[in-house]
Amino acid sequence: MKRIRFLGDRGDGSFSKRKQVKRACDTCRIGKRKCNHDLTGGASPHRARNAPEVPATAGTALEAHESRLSINHQPQEVAHPPEAYEKPRSSPPCSLTSIAPFAGPSSSHSLLLSACTPDNMALTGLETDLSRGLPPSRLLRPSFQDLKFPPSERRPGVAPGNLPFLVRAILPYLEIECLQMLPPQEDLDVLMQIFRQEVHPILPIVDFTTRALSGPIDRENPATIILRQAICLAVCKNVSARQHLKLPDTETGQVSFQKPREFADKIFGALKIAMDIGLVDDRLELVQVLALSTFHSYGPDGDDEVARLCGQAIHYAYSSGLHYPSPPGGLSEVRRVELLYSLFALDKIIAMITGRPAIMRENEACLPAQGDAVLKDLSPGLKLLFRLSQMLDQVLDLYRPRAPGETLVEEWVWQASWPEFEDLAIEYELSAMRASMQMQTCLELLYHAISVLSHRQPQPPAVRHHNPEGLPTPATQISKVRHSYCAQKISFLLSLEMTMFPFVPYAASLSLTVALRNLQQTTLESTKRLATDDVERSLRVLAELAEAYWHAESAGMIGRQLFQTLS
């Protein structure tokens, strides 16, 4: 797409552009007048002494597209763009004490740091707040949807009266750029097929019978493109999809190969803007796009965005009445249950990864009872995933907010009937499912990750010493054995090929956490060597996953520093 140039025509044949200033004063900016005041030496003379300054905040779309949209030449009406769209050259330092992204106790970041005592952490000099270098606009970013609300209901950073004008000017061009971010047709067909074979049998979020996916791409119906973009985002980190990650360049239009993270970042950026400007107007289609968008977390504040997108997907599902039985002539009951089961599983998985509270509750939605005829039409992979999500919901109770003194106690979820994965696979007939080895390995990995979380270590970690009161209870011993065994099983499963879901790098981080904790707490030389081997193996796996996941790169970096300290 060529650069967009706005020229001013005075009617006499001259096309000279108006002189621009870097920044207009508040009074001229709000009044949309030409500003000749010099702001380098102080405040504008037109502004009252005690009038508060409006902070400059970069818009979501402009921050992503400012390198491609040129507004160097503009007509007289837009010669002075609102200050809110000017990207500052340097972001002022800000305090992130209250606005930094929250990392809960079950997040991989918190669990990794919990493997060491505060004294050891002081020796590493490790920067634990990965969001400190983020600009303020990334922490509280305005969106186009905010413009539809009255000024009193807008979020901080959205100044009334100065954003809508420029948004209306660039909105059509944003739509064009969002919709052209799609692989070539032959590669798109392969990615869609990979999704059908490797992701859809476990998590059937997408309904391929809808008008948006059953027919060809239609530029008049943006949902036909956006749903395909979301499917590409969900499948792009699978090994089988690597050779088909091609995207056109927005400047030249030439198609080139992309690395998994680069491909995901570009698709996610297009999806984010497309949803913000309202290109998807059907609620059920929007639920599917939002749910698939949670497959990608792009950086230190990516978990914030993932949790928000998941919450929005659940919100629109409830707004569509999916938590009640389908009325006659409406959505089929099987499809309704598929969506609810998928959202329930995603909600619990994201709550586990990000450490945030879960949103969906079983008692707040009408779900089929055991033995219901609807369950016979569901895929075995989805039913097993829902069962694992129920187990995870029970385990997450160990990580609910509590008084500080209660975190010093070692806790676990123990049931005499805690099932083995093989028993679950037989119960839900996983072998009869048209599932590849990759899908079965993926579900088994989630099972062992839940089992590791089912034993919560005291905070801070306790140092092993002789207990004169006697040995731990059998339940405690069994829970600890299961904890260590499942961590080692995770390390083994990660060496196999599997379908890539968002919890894969999280499981690798859990295995590394247990190995680091064993390395710190053990006194036996043989156990230290075993723990060292486990740590090195986990670091190698995280290094391989870092090509597709930012979280794997972050966990590997922290793990290496902790390993050097403990060694």
mmCIF file of C-alpha atoms in Angstrom, residues 241-501:
data_model
loop_
_atom_site.group_PDB
_atom_site.id
_atom_site.type_symbol
_atom_site.label_atom_id
_atom_site.label_comp_id
_atom_site.label_asym_id
_atom_site.label_seq_id
_atom_site.Cartn_x
_atom_site.Cartn_y
_atom_site.Cartn_z
ATOM 1 C CA ALA A 241 2.800 -24.852 10.192
ATOM 2 C CA ARG A 242 6.311 -23.321 10.144
ATOM 3 C CA GLN A 243 6.857 -23.516 6.377
ATOM 4 C CA HIS A 244 3.519 -21.824 5.639
ATOM 5 C CA LEU A 245 3.991 -18.677 7.745
ATOM 6 C CA LYS A 246 4.013 -16.121 4.929
ATOM 7 C CA LEU A 247 2.616 -12.604 4.988
ATOM 8 C CA PRO A 248 2.601 -9.722 2.503
ATOM 9 C CA ASP A 249 4.653 -6.643 3.260
ATOM 10 C CA THR A 250 2.411 -3.635 3.895
ATOM 11 C CA GLU A 251 4.690 -1.322 1.889
ATOM 12 C CA THR A 252 5.690 -3.391 -1.134
ATOM 13 C CA GLY A 253 3.118 -6.180 -1.062
ATOM 14 C CA GLN A 254 5.819 -8.829 -1.469
ATOM 15 C CA VAL A 255 5.181 -12.095 0.364
ATOM 16 C CA SER A 256 7.944 -13.309 2.677
ATOM 17 C CA PHE A 257 8.488 -15.997 5.313
ATOM 18 C CA GLN A 258 8.001 -15.017 8.950
ATOM 19 C CA LYS A 259 9.268 -16.492 12.188
ATOM 20 C CA PRO A 260 6.461 -17.804 14.439
ATOM 21 C CA ARG A 261 6.601 -14.886 16.866
ATOM 22 C CA GLU A 262 6.842 -12.299 14.085
ATOM 23 C CA PHE A 263 3.942 -13.913 12.253
ATOM 24 C CA ALA A 264 1.867 -14.025 15.436
ATOM 25 C CA ASP A 265 2.670 -10.415 16.341
ATOM 26 C CA LYS A 266 1.573 -9.128 12.938
ATOM 27 C CA ILE A 267 -1.623 -11.183 12.848
ATOM 28 C CA PHE A 268 -2.434 -10.285 16.451
ATOM 29 C CA GLY A 269 -1.916 -6.582 15.755
ATOM 30 C CA ALA A 270 -4.297 -6.726 12.794
ATOM 31 C CA LEU A 271 -6.866 -8.669 14.840
ATOM 32 C CA LYS A 272 -6.641 -6.251 17.753
ATOM 33 C CA ILE A 273 -7.281 -3.203 15.583
ATOM 34 C CA ALA A 274 -9.999 -5.003 13.617
ATOM 35 C CA MET A 275 -11.863 -5.786 16.832
ATOM 36 C CA ASP A 276 -11.341 -2.274 18.189
ATOM 37 C CA ILE A 277 -12.818 -0.589 15.128
ATOM 38 C CA GLY A 278 -15.758 -2.995 15.079
ATOM 39 C CA LEU A 279 -15.204 -5.004 11.900
ATOM 40 C CA VAL A 280 -16.895 -8.049 13.474
ATOM 41 C CA ASP A 281 -20.477 -7.280 14.394
ATOM 42 C CA ASP A 282 -21.879 -10.797 14.967
ATOM 43 C CA ARG A 283 -21.555 -11.738 18.649
ATOM 44 C CA LEU A 284 -20.957 -15.448 18.141
ATOM 45 C CA GLU A 285 -18.284 -14.739 15.544
ATOM 46 C CA LEU A 286 -16.742 -12.208 17.906
ATOM 47 C CA VAL A 287 -16.653 -14.833 20.679
ATOM 48 C CA GLN A 288 -14.683 -17.149 18.396
ATOM 49 C CA VAL A 289 -12.212 -14.441 17.338
ATOM 50 C CA LEU A 290 -11.640 -13.273 20.918
ATOM 51 C CA ALA A 291 -11.132 -16.826 22.181
ATOM 52 C CA LEU A 292 -8.588 -17.682 19.477
ATOM 53 C CA SER A 293 -6.753 -14.407 20.117
ATOM 54 C CA THR A 294 -5.848 -15.662 23.593
ATOM 55 C CA PHE A 295 -3.419 -18.137 22.003
ATOM 56 C CA HIS A 296 -0.778 -15.411 21.699
ATOM 57 C CA SER A 297 0.886 -13.463 24.513
ATOM 58 C CA TYR A 298 3.300 -10.946 23.047
ATOM 59 C CA GLY A 299 5.417 -9.618 25.921
ATOM 60 C CA PRO A 300 5.604 -8.484 29.556
ATOM 61 C CA ASP A 301 2.067 -7.081 29.475
ATOM 62 C CA GLY A 302 0.743 -9.733 27.092
ATOM 63 C CA ASP A 303 -0.960 -11.621 29.919
ATOM 64 C CA ASP A 304 -3.028 -8.516 30.640
ATOM 65 C CA GLU A 305 -4.291 -8.513 27.070
ATOM 66 C CA VAL A 306 -4.880 -12.282 27.037
ATOM 67 C CA ALA A 307 -6.920 -12.128 30.260
ATOM 68 C CA ARG A 308 -8.933 -9.197 28.909
ATOM 69 C CA LEU A 309 -9.663 -10.952 25.615
ATOM 70 C CA CYS A 310 -10.761 -14.099 27.436
ATOM 71 C CA GLY A 311 -13.018 -12.046 29.693
ATOM 72 C CA GLN A 312 -14.524 -10.329 26.658
ATOM 73 C CA ALA A 313 -15.163 -13.659 24.964
ATOM 74 C CA ILE A 314 -17.003 -14.923 28.040
ATOM 75 C CA HIS A 315 -18.888 -11.636 28.311
ATOM 76 C CA TYR A 316 -20.164 -11.859 24.736
ATOM 77 C CA ALA A 317 -21.010 -15.526 25.231
ATOM 78 C CA TYR A 318 -23.167 -14.599 28.202
ATOM 79 C CA SER A 319 -24.592 -11.636 26.258
ATOM 80 C CA SER A 320 -25.624 -14.108 23.571
ATOM 81 C CA GLY A 321 -27.397 -16.264 26.172
ATOM 82 C CA LEU A 322 -25.160 -19.301 25.696
ATOM 83 C CA HIS A 323 -25.429 -20.138 29.385
ATOM 84 C CA TYR A 324 -29.108 -20.997 28.837
ATOM 85 C CA PRO A 325 -30.475 -23.843 26.675
ATOM 86 C CA SER A 326 -30.847 -22.929 23.019
ATOM 87 C CA PRO A 327 -34.372 -21.886 21.993
ATOM 88 C CA PRO A 328 -36.108 -23.701 19.117
ATOM 89 C CA GLY A 329 -34.705 -22.602 15.803
ATOM 90 C CA GLY A 330 -31.599 -21.098 17.393
ATOM 91 C CA LEU A 331 -28.084 -22.382 17.866
ATOM 92 C CA SER A 332 -27.936 -26.152 18.124
ATOM 93 C CA GLU A 333 -27.520 -27.540 21.630
ATOM 94 C CA VAL A 334 -24.365 -29.442 20.651
ATOM 95 C CA ARG A 335 -22.757 -26.281 19.298
ATOM 96 C CA ARG A 336 -23.759 -24.318 22.417
ATOM 97 C CA VAL A 337 -22.152 -26.909 24.696
ATOM 98 C CA GLU A 338 -19.026 -27.021 22.522
ATOM 99 C CA LEU A 339 -18.566 -23.290 22.898
ATOM 100 C CA LEU A 340 -19.210 -23.327 26.651
ATOM 101 C CA TYR A 341 -16.855 -26.255 27.259
ATOM 102 C CA SER A 342 -14.155 -24.557 25.179
ATOM 103 C CA LEU A 343 -14.545 -21.225 26.982
ATOM 104 C CA PHE A 344 -14.589 -22.954 30.373
ATOM 105 C CA ALA A 345 -11.327 -24.739 29.562
ATOM 106 C CA LEU A 346 -9.687 -21.569 28.208
ATOM 107 C CA ASP A 347 -10.792 -19.620 31.272
ATOM 108 C CA LYS A 348 -9.184 -22.101 33.665
ATOM 109 C CA ILE A 349 -6.008 -22.424 31.589
ATOM 110 C CA ILE A 350 -5.571 -18.653 31.382
ATOM 111 C CA ALA A 351 -6.283 -18.327 35.103
ATOM 112 C CA MET A 352 -3.521 -20.867 35.715
ATOM 113 C CA ILE A 353 -1.014 -19.192 33.393
ATOM 114 C CA THR A 354 -1.628 -15.593 34.434
ATOM 115 C CA GLY A 355 -2.438 -16.177 38.110
ATOM 116 C CA ARG A 356 -5.693 -14.230 37.795
ATOM 117 C CA PRO A 357 -9.095 -15.300 39.112
ATOM 118 C CA ALA A 358 -11.225 -17.478 36.867
ATOM 119 C CA ILE A 359 -14.469 -16.025 35.536
ATOM 120 C CA MET A 360 -16.712 -18.918 34.533
ATOM 121 C CA ARG A 361 -18.433 -21.152 37.083
ATOM 122 C CA GLU A 362 -20.186 -24.415 36.351
ATOM 123 C CA ASN A 363 -23.193 -23.546 38.494
ATOM 124 C CA GLU A 364 -23.804 -20.359 36.477
ATOM 125 C CA ALA A 365 -24.368 -22.086 33.130
ATOM 126 C CA CYS A 366 -26.721 -24.802 31.988
ATOM 127 C CA LEU A 367 -24.412 -27.708 31.137
ATOM 128 C CA PRO A 368 -25.483 -31.255 30.211
ATOM 129 C CA ALA A 369 -25.655 -33.759 33.032
ATOM 130 C CA GLN A 370 -23.701 -36.988 33.088
ATOM 131 C CA GLY A 371 -25.171 -39.388 30.537
ATOM 132 C CA ASP A 372 -26.948 -36.663 28.563
ATOM 133 C CA ALA A 373 -27.449 -37.469 24.892
ATOM 134 C CA VAL A 374 -25.681 -34.236 23.911
ATOM 135 C CA LEU A 375 -22.397 -35.560 25.310
ATOM 136 C CA LYS A 376 -22.391 -38.390 22.769
ATOM 137 C CA ASP A 377 -22.004 -35.872 19.957
ATOM 138 C CA LEU A 378 -18.996 -34.136 21.535
ATOM 139 C CA SER A 379 -15.474 -35.109 20.569
ATOM 140 C CA PRO A 380 -13.539 -37.224 23.115
ATOM 141 C CA GLY A 381 -10.750 -34.630 23.160
ATOM 142 C CA LEU A 382 -13.120 -31.849 24.240
ATOM 143 C CA LYS A 383 -14.739 -34.007 26.941
ATOM 144 C CA LEU A 384 -11.334 -34.954 28.351
ATOM 145 C CA LEU A 385 -10.190 -31.311 28.223
ATOM 146 C CA PHE A 386 -13.299 -30.271 30.150
ATOM 147 C CA ARG A 387 -12.619 -32.969 32.753
ATOM 148 C CA LEU A 388 -9.050 -31.727 33.159
ATOM 149 C CA SER A 389 -10.371 -28.180 33.485
ATOM 150 C CA GLN A 390 -12.629 -29.279 36.333
ATOM 151 C CA MET A 391 -9.603 -30.779 38.092
ATOM 152 C CA LEU A 392 -7.669 -27.566 37.450
ATOM 153 C CA ASP A 393 -10.503 -25.468 38.899
ATOM 154 C CA GLN A 394 -10.230 -27.486 42.104
ATOM 155 C CA VAL A 395 -6.438 -27.133 42.186
ATOM 156 C CA LEU A 396 -6.587 -23.362 41.666
ATOM 157 C CA ASP A 397 -8.315 -23.077 45.056
ATOM 158 C CA LEU A 398 -4.834 -23.491 46.556
ATOM 159 C CA TYR A 399 -3.819 -20.207 44.930
ATOM 160 C CA ARG A 400 -6.806 -18.072 45.920
ATOM 161 C CA PRO A 401 -6.076 -14.854 47.844
ATOM 162 C CA ARG A 402 -5.546 -15.471 51.553
ATOM 163 C CA ALA A 403 -4.041 -13.941 54.648
ATOM 164 C CA PRO A 404 -0.219 -13.612 54.601
ATOM 165 C CA GLY A 405 0.260 -16.112 57.417
ATOM 166 C CA GLU A 406 -1.647 -18.825 55.603
ATOM 167 C CA THR A 407 0.871 -18.942 52.728
ATOM 168 C CA LEU A 408 3.499 -20.365 55.096
ATOM 169 C CA VAL A 409 1.661 -23.684 55.232
ATOM 170 C CA GLU A 410 2.335 -26.494 52.763
ATOM 171 C CA GLU A 411 -0.906 -27.503 51.030
ATOM 172 C CA TRP A 412 -2.044 -29.973 48.431
ATOM 173 C CA VAL A 413 -5.147 -31.312 46.752
ATOM 174 C CA TRP A 414 -5.342 -34.980 47.563
ATOM 175 C CA GLN A 415 -8.066 -37.406 46.764
ATOM 176 C CA ALA A 416 -7.902 -41.159 46.978
ATOM 177 C CA SER A 417 -9.650 -41.185 43.611
ATOM 178 C CA TRP A 418 -7.216 -38.812 41.855
ATOM 179 C CA PRO A 419 -7.236 -40.449 38.418
ATOM 180 C CA GLU A 420 -4.233 -41.419 36.355
ATOM 181 C CA PHE A 421 -4.107 -40.009 32.851
ATOM 182 C CA GLU A 422 -4.307 -43.437 31.283
ATOM 183 C CA ASP A 423 -7.526 -44.116 33.187
ATOM 184 C CA LEU A 424 -8.953 -40.839 31.888
ATOM 185 C CA ALA A 425 -7.893 -41.681 28.340
ATOM 186 C CA ILE A 426 -9.718 -45.024 28.576
ATOM 187 C CA GLU A 427 -12.806 -43.475 30.179
ATOM 188 C CA TYR A 428 -13.181 -40.848 27.453
ATOM 189 C CA GLU A 429 -12.163 -43.214 24.633
ATOM 190 C CA LEU A 430 -9.270 -41.075 23.537
ATOM 191 C CA SER A 431 -7.832 -43.939 21.506
ATOM 192 C CA ALA A 432 -11.032 -44.120 19.432
ATOM 193 C CA MET A 433 -10.742 -40.425 18.611
ATOM 194 C CA ARG A 434 -9.239 -39.443 15.305
ATOM 195 C CA ALA A 435 -6.429 -37.930 17.280
ATOM 196 C CA SER A 436 -2.794 -37.910 16.403
ATOM 197 C CA MET A 437 -0.050 -38.636 18.870
ATOM 198 C CA GLN A 438 0.567 -34.876 19.101
ATOM 199 C CA MET A 439 -2.913 -34.208 20.522
ATOM 200 C CA GLN A 440 -2.708 -37.006 23.087
ATOM 201 C CA THR A 441 0.706 -35.766 24.217
ATOM 202 C CA CYS A 442 -0.687 -32.245 24.565
ATOM 203 C CA LEU A 443 -3.543 -33.374 26.835
ATOM 204 C CA GLU A 444 -1.192 -35.518 28.909
ATOM 205 C CA LEU A 445 1.097 -32.518 29.335
ATOM 206 C CA LEU A 446 -1.799 -30.481 30.727
ATOM 207 C CA TYR A 447 -2.661 -33.305 33.125
ATOM 208 C CA HIS A 448 0.873 -33.375 34.569
ATOM 209 C CA ALA A 449 1.006 -29.582 34.808
ATOM 210 C CA ILE A 450 -2.181 -29.680 36.902
ATOM 211 C CA SER A 451 -0.661 -32.415 39.055
ATOM 212 C CA VAL A 452 2.444 -30.315 39.722
ATOM 213 C CA LEU A 453 0.277 -27.387 40.763
ATOM 214 C CA SER A 454 -1.794 -29.621 43.053
ATOM 215 C CA HIS A 455 1.018 -29.480 45.628
ATOM 216 C CA ARG A 456 1.704 -25.934 46.769
ATOM 217 C CA GLN A 457 5.011 -25.334 48.500
ATOM 218 C CA PRO A 458 5.149 -22.975 51.500
ATOM 219 C CA GLN A 459 6.093 -19.371 50.772
ATOM 220 C CA PRO A 460 8.945 -18.653 51.232
ATOM 221 C CA PRO A 461 10.254 -22.169 50.503
ATOM 222 C CA ALA A 462 11.180 -24.093 53.611
ATOM 223 C CA VAL A 463 14.647 -25.599 54.127
ATOM 224 C CA ARG A 464 14.599 -29.332 54.822
ATOM 225 C CA HIS A 465 15.670 -30.316 58.307
ATOM 226 C CA HIS A 466 15.087 -33.123 60.774
ATOM 227 C CA ASN A 467 11.564 -33.126 62.171
ATOM 228 C CA PRO A 468 11.565 -34.450 65.762
ATOM 229 C CA GLU A 469 7.788 -34.829 65.722
ATOM 230 C CA GLY A 470 7.955 -37.663 63.199
ATOM 231 C CA LEU A 471 7.637 -38.282 59.486
ATOM 232 C CA PRO A 472 5.113 -36.469 57.267
ATOM 233 C CA THR A 473 1.712 -38.014 56.792
ATOM 234 C CA PRO A 474 1.276 -40.555 53.981
ATOM 235 C CA ALA A 475 -0.880 -38.078 52.052
ATOM 236 C CA THR A 476 1.916 -35.487 52.190
ATOM 237 C CA GLN A 477 4.516 -37.975 51.034
ATOM 238 C CA ILE A 478 2.351 -39.195 48.149
ATOM 239 C CA SER A 479 1.624 -35.631 47.091
ATOM 240 C CA LYS A 480 5.339 -34.769 47.053
ATOM 241 C CA VAL A 481 6.197 -37.881 45.070
ATOM 242 C CA ARG A 482 3.484 -37.073 42.530
ATOM 243 C CA HIS A 483 4.761 -33.482 42.401
ATOM 244 C CA SER A 484 8.319 -34.522 41.460
ATOM 245 C CA TYR A 485 7.288 -37.379 39.170
ATOM 246 C CA CYS A 486 4.927 -35.213 37.125
ATOM 247 C CA ALA A 487 7.605 -32.520 36.736
ATOM 248 C CA GLN A 488 9.991 -35.082 35.276
ATOM 249 C CA LYS A 489 7.232 -36.474 33.061
ATOM 250 C CA ILE A 490 6.652 -32.946 31.713
ATOM 251 C CA SER A 491 10.325 -32.722 30.813
ATOM 252 C CA PHE A 492 10.038 -35.992 28.884
ATOM 253 C CA LEU A 493 6.802 -35.083 27.081
ATOM 254 C CA LEU A 494 8.277 -31.769 25.925
ATOM 255 C CA SER A 495 10.889 -33.714 23.965
ATOM 256 C CA LEU A 496 8.075 -35.174 21.837
ATOM 257 C CA GLU A 497 6.161 -33.476 19.063
ATOM 258 C CA MET A 498 2.796 -32.124 20.186
ATOM 259 C CA THR A 499 0.041 -29.675 19.353
ATOM 260 C CA MET A 500 1.060 -26.262 20.664
ATOM 261 C CA PHE A 501 -1.376 -24.728 23.129
#
